[in-house]
Short mmCIF file of C-alpha atoms in Angstrom, two decimals:
data_model
loop_
_atom_site.label_atom_id
_atom_site.label_comp_id
_atom_site.label_asym_id
_atom_site.label_seq_id
_atom_site.Cartn_x
_atom_site.Cartn_y
_atom_site.Cartn_z
CA MET A 18 10.89 0.86 30.19
CA VAL A 19 9.77 -2.47 31.66
CA VAL A 20 6.23 -1.75 30.73
CA LYS A 21 7.29 -0.96 27.23
CA ILE A 22 9.37 -4.47 26.81
CA VAL A 23 6.65 -6.22 28.27
CA VAL A 24 3.82 -4.97 25.85
CA LEU A 25 6.58 -5.65 23.04
CA LEU A 26 6.77 -8.95 24.24
CA ILE A 27 3.24 -9.71 24.46
CA PHE A 28 2.75 -8.10 20.92
CA PHE A 29 5.50 -10.54 19.45
CA ALA A 30 4.08 -13.65 21.24
CA VAL A 31 0.39 -12.83 19.90
CA MET A 32 1.99 -12.44 16.22
CA ILE A 33 4.13 -15.64 16.37
CA GLY A 34 1.09 -17.63 17.85
CA VAL A 35 -1.26 -16.44 15.03
CA GLY A 36 1.20 -17.94 12.46
CA VAL A 37 1.24 -21.22 14.43
CA TYR A 38 -2.49 -21.23 14.40
CA CYS A 39 -2.83 -20.67 10.84
CA ARG A 40 -0.42 -23.30 9.65
CA ARG A 41 -3.36 -25.62 9.19
CA VAL A 42 -4.87 -23.54 6.34
CA SER A 43 -1.51 -22.94 4.45
CA ARG A 44 -0.90 -26.55 3.33
CA ASP A 45 -1.42 -25.69 -0.41
CA VAL A 46 -0.83 -22.77 -2.64
CA ASN A 47 -4.14 -21.63 -2.80
CA GLY A 48 -4.43 -21.71 1.06
CA PHE A 49 -0.89 -20.24 1.74
CA VAL A 50 -1.25 -17.41 -0.91
CA LEU A 51 -4.97 -16.45 -0.65
CA GLY A 52 -6.27 -18.09 2.47
CA GLY A 53 -8.56 -20.30 0.42
CA ARG A 54 -10.28 -17.46 -1.13
CA SER A 55 -12.55 -17.63 2.00
CA VAL A 56 -11.31 -14.56 3.84
CA GLY A 57 -14.47 -12.46 5.51
CA PRO A 58 -14.92 -8.78 5.32
CA TRP A 59 -13.35 -7.77 8.56
CA LEU A 60 -10.05 -9.41 7.81
CA THR A 61 -10.00 -8.26 3.97
CA ALA A 62 -10.72 -4.78 5.08
CA PHE A 63 -8.07 -4.61 7.77
CA ALA A 64 -5.37 -6.37 5.51
CA TYR A 65 -6.22 -3.90 2.81
CA GLY A 66 -5.79 -0.73 5.10
CA THR A 67 -2.81 -2.31 6.99
CA SER A 68 -1.05 -3.02 3.61
CA TYR A 69 -1.97 0.52 2.74
CA PHE A 70 -0.71 2.39 5.52
CA SER A 71 2.92 1.78 7.04
CA ALA A 72 5.57 3.58 8.89
CA VAL A 73 6.21 5.40 5.57
CA ILE A 74 2.88 7.17 5.89
CA PHE A 75 2.91 7.61 9.89
CA ILE A 76 6.68 8.90 10.03
CA GLY A 77 7.75 9.71 6.49
CA TYR A 78 4.72 11.22 4.66
CA ALA A 79 2.99 12.63 7.53
CA GLY A 80 6.07 14.32 8.62
CA GLN A 81 7.07 15.67 5.10
CA PHE A 82 3.82 16.71 3.57
CA GLY A 83 2.35 18.20 7.15
CA TRP A 84 5.43 20.21 7.18
CA LYS A 85 4.86 21.41 3.45
CA TYR A 86 1.16 21.85 3.47
CA GLY A 87 -0.03 22.16 7.19
CA VAL A 88 -3.48 20.94 8.01
CA SER A 89 -4.25 20.80 4.47
CA ALA A 90 -2.42 17.58 4.18
CA THR A 91 -5.52 15.75 5.65
CA TRP A 92 -6.83 16.05 2.17
CA ILE A 93 -4.20 13.24 1.51
CA GLY A 94 -5.84 11.00 4.05
CA LEU A 95 -9.34 11.62 2.85
CA GLY A 96 -8.25 11.01 -0.69
CA ASN A 97 -6.78 7.80 0.44
CA ALA A 98 -10.12 6.88 2.16
CA PHE A 99 -12.49 7.95 -0.76
CA ILE A 100 -10.28 6.94 -3.70
CA GLY A 101 -7.83 4.53 -2.52
CA SER A 102 -10.42 2.66 -0.40
CA LEU A 103 -13.99 3.25 -1.23
CA LEU A 104 -13.76 3.48 -4.81
CA ALA A 105 -11.11 0.87 -5.18
CA TRP A 106 -13.63 -1.50 -3.51
CA VAL A 107 -16.52 -0.48 -5.61
CA ILE A 108 -14.81 -0.48 -8.93
CA LEU A 109 -12.30 -3.31 -8.65
CA GLY A 110 -13.46 -5.54 -5.80
CA ARG A 111 -16.13 -7.60 -7.25
CA ARG A 112 -14.66 -7.67 -10.81
CA THR A 113 -11.24 -8.67 -9.60
CA ARG A 114 -12.66 -11.40 -7.30
CA LEU A 115 -14.77 -12.79 -10.43
CA MET A 116 -12.25 -12.48 -13.22
CA THR A 117 -9.21 -13.95 -11.13
CA GLN A 118 -11.08 -16.82 -10.03
CA HIS A 119 -12.50 -17.70 -13.32
CA LEU A 120 -8.94 -17.43 -14.85
CA ASP A 121 -7.68 -19.21 -11.85
CA SER A 122 -4.94 -16.58 -11.30
CA ALA A 123 -3.33 -16.24 -7.91
CA THR A 124 -1.13 -13.18 -8.65
CA MET A 125 -1.39 -9.89 -10.77
CA PRO A 126 1.21 -11.17 -13.52
CA GLU A 127 -0.79 -14.16 -13.69
CA PHE A 128 -3.68 -12.44 -14.49
CA PHE A 129 -2.11 -10.35 -17.16
CA GLY A 130 -0.60 -13.41 -18.56
CA LYS A 131 -4.07 -15.09 -19.00
CA ARG A 132 -6.14 -12.14 -19.72
CA PHE A 133 -3.92 -11.13 -22.54
CA ALA A 134 -2.76 -14.62 -23.64
CA SER A 135 0.87 -13.90 -23.33
CA PRO A 136 3.39 -15.71 -21.08
CA ALA A 137 5.83 -12.76 -22.04
CA ILE A 138 3.64 -10.03 -20.20
CA LYS A 139 3.44 -12.36 -17.15
CA ILE A 140 7.18 -12.60 -17.04
CA ALA A 141 7.64 -8.80 -17.66
CA ALA A 142 5.06 -8.06 -14.77
CA SER A 143 6.94 -10.37 -12.46
CA ALA A 144 10.32 -8.72 -13.16
CA ILE A 145 8.89 -5.14 -12.63
CA ILE A 146 7.48 -6.22 -9.31
CA PHE A 147 10.62 -7.91 -8.32
CA VAL A 148 12.62 -4.67 -9.06
CA PHE A 149 10.18 -2.21 -7.53
CA LEU A 150 8.86 -3.96 -4.50
CA ILE A 151 12.25 -4.22 -2.97
CA PRO A 152 13.05 -0.63 -2.47
CA TYR A 153 9.55 -0.06 -1.29
CA THR A 154 10.10 -2.90 1.17
CA ALA A 155 13.40 -1.41 2.18
CA SER A 156 11.54 1.87 3.06
CA LEU A 157 9.36 0.50 5.54
CA TYR A 158 11.94 -0.15 8.07
CA ASN A 159 13.18 3.54 8.20
CA GLY A 160 10.20 4.82 10.08
CA LEU A 161 11.17 2.91 12.97
CA SER A 162 14.84 3.83 13.54
CA ARG A 163 14.11 7.12 15.26
CA LEU A 164 11.20 5.94 17.10
CA PHE A 165 13.10 3.04 18.72
CA GLU A 166 16.01 4.87 19.27
CA MET A 167 13.95 7.65 21.21
CA ALA A 168 11.96 5.19 23.30
CA PHE A 169 14.50 2.25 24.09
CA GLY A 170 17.85 3.65 23.06
CA ILE A 171 18.11 0.53 20.58
CA ASP A 172 20.42 0.80 17.55
CA TYR A 173 18.43 0.96 14.15
CA VAL A 174 20.11 -2.30 12.90
CA TRP A 175 18.77 -4.29 15.77
CA CYS A 176 15.33 -2.77 15.14
CA VAL A 177 15.59 -4.10 11.51
CA ILE A 178 16.69 -7.34 12.42
CA ALA A 179 13.93 -7.94 15.09
CA MET A 180 11.24 -6.73 12.66
CA ALA A 181 12.42 -8.67 9.93
CA VAL A 182 12.61 -12.09 12.06
CA LEU A 183 9.25 -11.64 13.49
CA THR A 184 7.42 -10.87 10.32
CA GLY A 185 9.19 -13.78 8.65
CA VAL A 186 8.22 -16.36 11.29
CA TYR A 187 4.67 -15.44 11.12
CA VAL A 188 4.41 -15.34 7.12
CA LEU A 189 6.42 -18.51 6.85
CA LEU A 190 4.15 -20.42 9.27
CA GLY A 191 0.76 -19.16 8.47
CA GLY A 192 0.83 -17.55 4.92
CA TYR A 193 -1.93 -15.24 3.83
CA MET A 194 -4.45 -16.29 6.61
CA ALA A 195 -1.71 -15.35 9.37
CA THR A 196 -1.07 -12.04 7.71
CA ALA A 197 -4.66 -11.08 7.39
CA ILE A 198 -5.30 -11.91 11.11
CA ASN A 199 -2.41 -10.09 12.38
CA ASP A 200 -3.28 -7.22 10.17
CA PHE A 201 -6.76 -7.28 12.03
CA ILE A 202 -4.95 -7.25 15.24
CA GLN A 203 -2.35 -4.50 14.17
CA GLY A 204 -5.21 -2.44 12.70
CA MET A 205 -7.02 -2.26 15.75
CA ILE A 206 -3.95 -1.12 17.43
CA MET A 207 -3.56 1.52 14.82
CA LEU A 208 -6.96 2.80 15.30
CA VAL A 209 -6.79 3.33 19.00
CA GLY A 210 -3.21 4.59 18.75
CA ILE A 211 -3.72 7.18 16.35
CA VAL A 212 -6.94 8.80 18.04
CA ALA A 213 -4.84 8.75 21.58
CA VAL A 214 -1.82 10.29 19.97
CA ILE A 215 -3.61 13.06 18.07
CA GLY A 216 -5.60 13.93 21.38
CA ALA A 217 -2.18 13.96 23.37
CA VAL A 218 -0.48 16.12 20.90
CA LEU A 219 -2.96 18.66 20.67
CA ASN A 220 -3.42 18.87 24.50
CA SER A 221 0.40 19.45 24.82
CA ASN A 222 -0.13 22.35 22.57
CA GLY A 223 -3.04 24.04 24.53
CA GLY A 224 -5.84 22.22 22.79
CA PHE A 225 -7.13 22.32 19.16
CA GLY A 226 -7.99 26.01 19.03
CA GLU A 227 -4.77 27.23 20.33
CA ALA A 228 -2.65 24.83 18.14
CA MET A 229 -4.41 26.06 15.06
CA ASN A 230 -3.93 29.83 16.15
CA THR A 231 -0.12 29.21 16.91
CA LEU A 232 0.05 27.32 13.62
CA SER A 233 -1.74 30.25 11.52
CA GLN A 234 0.83 32.62 12.50
CA ILE A 235 3.85 30.83 10.91
CA PRO A 236 4.52 32.08 7.39
CA ALA A 237 4.98 29.91 4.30
CA GLU A 238 8.28 29.95 2.63
CA THR A 239 6.54 29.31 -0.65
CA ASN A 240 3.81 31.92 -0.35
CA PRO A 241 4.92 34.39 2.32
CA GLY A 242 2.05 36.64 1.15
CA LEU A 243 -0.79 34.07 2.35
CA SER A 244 -1.87 34.67 5.79
CA GLY A 245 -2.37 31.53 7.64
CA ALA A 246 -1.13 29.48 4.92
CA PHE A 247 -0.63 26.42 6.96
CA THR A 248 -4.19 26.52 8.41
CA SER A 249 -5.93 27.27 5.15
CA PHE A 250 -8.20 25.08 3.36
CA LEU A 251 -5.90 24.10 0.39
CA GLY A 252 -2.49 24.90 2.21
CA PRO A 253 0.17 26.97 0.69
CA GLN A 254 0.82 24.74 -2.51
CA PRO A 255 -2.64 23.14 -3.80
CA LEU A 256 -1.24 21.68 -7.00
CA GLN A 257 1.55 19.81 -5.33
CA LEU A 258 -0.83 18.64 -2.83
CA LEU A 259 -3.09 17.31 -5.72
CA GLY A 260 -0.35 15.39 -6.87
CA VAL A 261 0.45 13.42 -3.68
CA VAL A 262 -3.28 12.79 -3.24
CA LEU A 263 -3.49 11.26 -6.72
CA LEU A 264 -0.37 9.19 -6.52
CA THR A 265 -1.16 7.68 -2.79
CA SER A 266 -4.91 7.39 -3.56
CA LEU A 267 -5.24 6.37 -7.26
CA GLY A 268 -1.93 4.55 -7.21
CA THR A 269 -3.15 1.71 -5.18
CA TRP A 270 -5.38 0.61 -7.74
CA GLY A 271 -2.15 -0.64 -9.64
CA LEU A 272 -0.48 -2.03 -6.67
CA PRO A 273 -0.16 -5.87 -6.62
CA GLN A 274 -0.21 -5.99 -3.05
CA MET A 275 -3.17 -4.07 -2.58
CA VAL A 276 -5.39 -5.56 -5.43
CA GLY A 277 -4.29 -9.14 -4.48
CA LYS A 278 -6.64 -8.55 -1.43
CA PHE A 279 -9.78 -8.85 -3.48
CA TYR A 280 -8.56 -12.20 -5.05
CA ALA A 281 -9.30 -13.65 -1.45
CA ILE A 282 -12.74 -12.22 -0.69
CA LYS A 283 -15.14 -14.81 0.53
CA SER A 284 -18.55 -13.47 -0.65
CA GLU A 285 -20.73 -10.57 -1.96
CA LYS A 286 -21.67 -9.86 1.51
CA SER A 287 -17.83 -9.45 2.51
CA ILE A 288 -17.62 -6.86 -0.37
CA HIS A 289 -20.44 -4.60 0.85
CA LYS A 290 -19.04 -4.76 4.63
CA GLY A 291 -15.32 -4.64 3.42
CA THR A 292 -15.98 -1.54 1.52
CA ILE A 293 -17.47 0.34 4.59
CA ILE A 294 -14.86 -0.87 7.05
CA SER A 295 -11.95 -0.37 4.74
CA THR A 296 -13.02 3.31 4.22
CA PHE A 297 -13.81 4.08 7.89
CA PHE A 298 -10.23 2.78 8.72
CA ALA A 299 -8.62 4.82 6.01
CA ILE A 300 -10.44 7.95 7.28
CA VAL A 301 -9.20 7.40 10.87
CA VAL A 302 -5.74 6.10 10.29
CA ALA A 303 -4.63 8.06 7.06
CA GLY A 304 -6.64 11.11 8.01
CA GLY A 305 -5.49 11.00 11.63
CA CYS A 306 -1.84 10.75 10.33
CA TYR A 307 -1.87 13.64 7.93
CA PHE A 308 -3.73 15.80 10.32
CA LEU A 309 -1.30 15.26 13.26
CA GLY A 310 1.66 15.75 10.66
CA GLY A 311 0.05 19.25 9.97
CA PHE A 312 1.04 20.50 13.20
CA GLY A 313 4.81 19.48 12.65
CA ARG A 314 5.93 23.21 12.51
CA LEU A 315 5.19 23.80 16.00
CA TYR A 316 7.97 21.70 16.70
CA ALA A 317 10.40 23.67 14.38
CA ASP A 318 12.68 24.68 17.25
CA SER A 319 13.35 21.12 18.46
CA ILE A 320 13.60 18.88 15.11
CA GLU A 321 16.52 18.03 13.16
CA PHE A 322 17.70 19.92 10.09
CA ALA A 323 20.22 18.99 7.26
CA ALA A 324 23.39 20.96 6.44
CA ASN A 325 21.27 23.00 3.52
CA GLY A 326 18.57 23.85 6.11
CA THR A 327 16.14 21.41 4.94
CA PRO A 328 14.16 19.91 7.81
CA ILE A 329 14.94 16.03 8.28
CA TYR A 330 11.25 14.96 7.99
CA ASP A 331 11.70 11.55 9.55
CA SER A 332 12.62 13.41 12.99
CA ILE A 333 9.25 15.45 12.90
CA ILE A 334 6.80 12.94 14.04
CA PRO A 335 9.14 11.30 16.73
CA GLN A 336 10.02 14.81 18.05
CA MET A 337 6.07 15.50 18.39
CA ILE A 338 5.59 12.42 20.67
CA SER A 339 9.00 12.52 22.51
CA ASN A 340 7.51 14.35 25.48
CA LEU A 341 4.27 12.35 25.59
CA PRO A 342 3.66 10.01 28.82
CA ASP A 343 5.56 6.75 28.50
CA ILE A 344 2.43 4.52 28.02
CA LEU A 345 1.64 6.69 25.06
CA ILE A 346 4.97 6.33 23.59
CA GLY A 347 4.59 2.58 24.05
CA VAL A 348 1.31 2.90 22.11
CA VAL A 349 3.13 4.68 19.25
CA VAL A 350 5.76 2.10 19.09
CA ILE A 351 3.62 -0.62 18.76
CA LEU A 352 1.24 1.51 16.29
CA VAL A 353 4.36 2.06 14.03
CA LEU A 354 5.56 -1.57 14.43
CA SER A 355 2.15 -2.78 13.51
CA ALA A 356 1.90 -0.53 10.49
CA SER A 357 5.43 -1.38 9.18
CA MET A 358 5.02 -5.24 9.80
CA SER A 359 1.65 -5.60 8.48
CA THR A 360 2.79 -3.82 5.02
CA LEU A 361 6.14 -5.88 4.89
CA SER A 362 4.11 -9.03 5.44
CA SER A 363 1.99 -8.15 2.34
CA LEU A 364 4.74 -7.27 0.12
CA VAL A 365 7.09 -10.18 0.85
CA LEU A 366 4.28 -12.68 0.41
CA THR A 367 3.21 -10.80 -2.95
CA SER A 368 7.12 -10.91 -4.28
CA GLY A 369 7.53 -14.42 -3.31
CA SER A 370 4.29 -15.95 -4.50
CA THR A 371 4.75 -13.88 -7.83
CA LEU A 372 8.32 -14.96 -8.72
CA THR A 373 7.55 -18.53 -7.72
CA LEU A 374 4.14 -18.90 -9.66
CA ASP A 375 4.83 -16.77 -12.64
CA VAL A 376 8.54 -17.56 -13.57
CA ILE A 377 9.78 -20.31 -11.40
CA VAL A 378 7.12 -22.98 -11.94
CA PRO A 379 6.37 -22.34 -15.57
CA ALA A 380 10.14 -22.54 -16.24
CA CYS A 381 10.45 -26.06 -14.86
CA LYS A 382 9.98 -28.88 -17.19
CA ASN A 383 8.59 -31.11 -14.69
CA GLU A 384 5.30 -30.91 -12.84
CA MET A 385 6.07 -29.30 -9.46
CA ASP A 386 3.91 -30.51 -6.43
CA GLU A 387 2.13 -27.87 -3.91
CA LYS A 388 4.52 -28.79 -1.17
CA LYS A 389 7.53 -27.99 -3.54
CA LYS A 390 5.69 -24.66 -4.51
CA ILE A 391 5.11 -23.58 -0.84
CA LEU A 392 8.95 -24.18 -0.17
CA ILE A 393 10.05 -22.11 -2.89
CA ILE A 394 7.63 -19.20 -1.89
CA ARG A 395 8.99 -19.53 1.76
CA LEU A 396 12.46 -19.35 0.55
CA LEU A 397 11.85 -16.20 -1.66
CA VAL A 398 10.10 -14.58 1.38
CA VAL A 399 13.09 -15.10 3.58
CA PHE A 400 15.28 -13.74 0.32
CA PHE A 401 13.23 -10.80 0.00
CA ILE A 402 13.16 -9.93 3.64
CA ALA A 403 16.91 -10.35 3.84
CA VAL A 404 17.54 -8.28 1.06
CA SER A 405 15.37 -5.33 1.83
CA SER A 406 16.89 -5.47 5.53
CA VAL A 407 20.26 -5.06 3.99
CA ILE A 408 19.13 -2.23 1.78
CA ALA A 409 17.34 -0.45 4.76
CA ILE A 410 20.40 -0.62 6.88
CA VAL A 411 22.77 0.44 4.08
CA GLN A 412 20.47 3.49 3.28
CA ALA A 413 20.23 4.34 6.88
CA LYS A 414 24.19 4.84 7.17
CA SER A 415 24.24 6.55 4.01
CA SER A 416 23.41 10.40 3.19
CA VAL A 417 19.71 9.48 2.26
CA THR A 418 17.95 10.42 5.47
CA PHE A 419 14.17 10.53 4.38
CA ILE A 420 12.11 7.65 3.50
CA ALA A 421 9.53 9.08 1.14
CA GLN A 422 11.84 8.85 -1.91
CA LEU A 423 12.08 5.28 -2.19
CA MET A 424 8.31 4.57 -1.77
CA GLY A 425 7.48 7.38 -4.41
CA ILE A 426 9.81 5.99 -7.05
CA SER A 427 8.49 2.04 -6.24
CA TRP A 428 4.97 3.32 -6.25
CA GLY A 429 5.12 5.33 -9.24
CA ALA A 430 6.75 2.66 -11.35
CA LEU A 431 4.48 -0.23 -10.09
CA ALA A 432 0.98 2.10 -10.44
CA GLY A 433 2.26 3.70 -13.65
CA ALA A 434 2.88 0.24 -15.39
CA PHE A 435 -0.08 -1.77 -14.08
CA LEU A 436 -2.81 0.48 -13.09
CA ALA A 437 -4.24 1.01 -16.56
CA PRO A 438 -3.79 -2.47 -18.14
CA PHE A 439 -5.63 -3.96 -14.87
CA LEU A 440 -8.48 -1.48 -14.80
CA TYR A 441 -9.15 -1.74 -18.59
CA GLY A 442 -8.53 -5.29 -18.53
CA LEU A 443 -11.36 -6.01 -16.10
CA TYR A 444 -13.89 -3.80 -17.74
CA TRP A 445 -12.90 -3.36 -21.68
CA LYS A 446 -12.80 -6.46 -24.05
CA ARG A 447 -10.90 -4.27 -26.71
CA THR A 448 -7.78 -3.98 -24.57
CA THR A 449 -4.82 -5.38 -26.48
CA LYS A 450 -1.55 -6.81 -25.24
CA SER A 451 0.34 -4.30 -27.27
CA ALA A 452 -1.48 -1.65 -25.22
CA VAL A 453 -0.09 -3.36 -22.19
CA TRP A 454 3.47 -3.56 -23.16
CA VAL A 455 3.46 0.14 -23.89
CA SER A 456 1.92 0.99 -20.43
CA PHE A 457 4.50 -1.20 -18.91
CA ILE A 458 7.47 0.52 -20.66
CA ALA A 459 6.02 4.06 -20.30
CA GLY A 460 5.41 3.62 -16.40
CA VAL A 461 8.84 2.42 -15.78
CA GLY A 462 10.54 4.41 -18.40
CA ILE A 463 9.08 7.77 -16.67
CA MET A 464 10.03 6.94 -13.34
CA CYS A 465 13.73 5.53 -14.31
CA ALA A 466 14.26 8.78 -16.37
CA ASP A 467 12.91 10.75 -13.31
CA MET A 468 15.38 8.79 -10.86
CA TYR A 469 18.13 9.37 -13.39
CA CYS A 470 17.60 13.09 -13.63
CA ASN A 471 17.47 13.48 -9.82
CA PHE A 472 20.91 11.58 -9.44
CA THR A 473 22.71 13.59 -12.12
CA GLY A 474 21.01 16.92 -11.39
CA LYS A 475 19.33 17.02 -14.81
CA VAL A 476 15.77 18.51 -15.09
CA PHE A 477 13.17 15.79 -16.24
CA ILE A 478 10.65 17.60 -18.37
CA SER A 479 10.37 20.58 -15.79
CA ALA A 480 11.19 21.35 -12.27
CA PHE A 481 7.73 20.20 -11.29
CA PHE A 482 8.64 16.56 -12.21
CA THR A 483 11.83 16.58 -10.20
CA SER A 484 9.65 15.00 -7.53
CA PRO A 485 8.81 11.27 -7.94
CA ILE A 486 5.41 12.15 -6.41
CA ASN A 487 4.65 14.10 -9.48
CA ALA A 488 6.49 11.78 -11.94
CA GLY A 489 4.65 9.04 -10.63
CA VAL A 490 1.12 10.87 -11.27
CA LEU A 491 2.53 11.29 -14.74
CA ALA A 492 3.20 7.77 -15.42
CA MET A 493 -0.28 6.77 -14.38
CA VAL A 494 -1.96 9.26 -16.36
CA CYS A 495 0.08 8.40 -19.39
CA GLY A 496 -1.01 4.75 -19.02
CA LEU A 497 -4.74 5.58 -18.80
CA VAL A 498 -4.39 7.65 -21.89
CA ILE A 499 -2.10 5.56 -23.83
CA VAL A 500 -3.81 2.07 -23.15
CA PRO A 501 -7.06 2.89 -24.93
CA ILE A 502 -5.44 4.67 -27.87
CA VAL A 503 -3.06 1.88 -28.55
CA SER A 504 -5.62 -0.68 -28.13
CA VAL A 505 -7.92 1.16 -30.72
CA LEU A 506 -4.63 1.29 -33.25
CA THR A 507 -3.54 -2.35 -32.79
CA ALA A 508 -5.02 -5.76 -33.78
CA LYS A 509 -8.19 -6.83 -31.93
CA PRO A 510 -7.71 -9.66 -29.44
CA ASP A 511 -9.68 -13.00 -30.23
CA ARG A 512 -13.24 -12.47 -29.65
CA LYS A 513 -14.04 -15.86 -28.72
CA ALA A 514 -11.48 -16.05 -26.07
CA VAL A 515 -12.20 -12.75 -24.63
CA ASP A 516 -16.02 -13.40 -24.67
CA GLU A 517 -15.47 -16.54 -22.75
CA MET A 518 -13.45 -14.68 -20.04
CA PHE A 519 -16.01 -11.89 -19.47
CA ALA A 520 -18.80 -14.60 -19.20
CA CYS A 521 -17.95 -14.83 -15.61
CA TYR A 522 -19.70 -11.57 -15.29
CA ASP A 523 -22.91 -12.73 -17.01
CA ARG A 524 -23.95 -15.82 -15.17
CA THR A 525 -27.11 -15.42 -13.39
CA VAL A 526 -26.94 -15.37 -9.48
CA VAL A 527 -30.01 -16.10 -7.11
CA VAL A 528 -30.16 -14.06 -4.14
CA HIS A 529 -32.49 -13.63 -1.04
CA ALA A 530 -35.48 -11.11 -1.40
CA SER A 531 -33.52 -9.21 1.32
CA THR A 532 -30.89 -8.22 -1.15
CA ALA A 533 -32.78 -7.74 -4.36
CA LEU A 534 -36.71 -7.25 -4.93
CA GLY A 535 -38.33 -9.93 -6.79
CA ASP A 536 -40.08 -9.47 -10.23
CA GLU A 537 -43.34 -9.65 -8.57
CA GLN A 538 -42.86 -6.54 -7.03
CA SER A 539 -43.42 -4.65 -10.22
CA ASP A 540 -47.02 -5.36 -10.09
CA VAL A 541 -47.60 -3.79 -6.56
CA LYS A 542 -49.52 -0.38 -7.03
#
């Protein structure tokens, strides 16, 4: 116990120390929100990865989908790595950095407002972020409850309060740069921790071969005729598995807290390195989490079940590690705490800056100086942390016992509303503001309808869409189809204004020969 407490205190001290150190670069809005657009590849890549993977992934999703799909749940982690990280960096990274700097936009709603010349779109996007990031933020705390109670015997309420206060302190002090540096430290802990835990859990089950052999003998409820369902290549429910892969991978392309990392990239070299680092990080952390969760059924006799016989998914991963050596339990606690705090800091900074820069500042009649803007952002950061903490505590004391539901609804609404307008807005001049409005309405409408049906017991379209995961995929696909159709059918945007925006992609850049061959190379025989 003493060792665990000492490790936690050192961890807390480092986080706060980084916040104090980064105060010097957070004196204006650009520095506080974007780190002065001078963040290098390692910090950007780790900030992206740690914002991506939180306690929701490690405790909630890994437990839930590992139980449902067995080791084939590893495909979710690989999808996160190659679609949610690699392709996101390749397709969005450079264009996002160029366009947002050219438009002088610091948030996703501000990008929408300037790209489509519509203050109303900016306000609507801000409202969507405000409404749906709060439940997502609240879900981050829940993964800590059982883990801390198991390791320290601490009540969940105190865990939430401690995490909220600590995260708030370093975000308020150092802004984005403090978040990025702490994300790097927390990311290193996550990399080491997940590898150590996987090795220990497999070893406690007789090694990889023996664990797979035991798992292969467990029948699947959904497909009892399939022998070795939980060790098969695609698992017992391939279609449902694909839905999870798409929402948790492609969905990141439309999440403001993820896309915002590209705004702060320092240089072209940072994009290349960041792409590789971020992908490697996702393979190890996300792939490792879901791979670990795939062995959850080996602990079926010791996890908790609800009254209707359904497993309490949040209890699976904590039970898997409960008998590990104390030092490894301490590592896991720090791992999950790191994952949650890194995502929490990204979400509250995104929410606070968006509401300030896109709603409050434009609504003020008088010009607002930098200090006042930062003060308002800080106050809103405190507000978001406080509200999400209260929601997390209330939810924990209610009948809602799993943490994937809140994240699925929030993620689906945000990605469904924003993915298509943002992607087409970066690449296609013909995208219209009408198409953006339709995407917003469709994405939010689908998720609200799904949530209403789940609460009332009604069926939304079909039983397949009862899951917020599948409804979220539907919202994203609808946006990708609707935006080009509506754009073609509605009035073209002002050509001169759009050409001026896209001019940022056409300017000539001189590079060293080590980066690109010169014209004289064409004469070499």
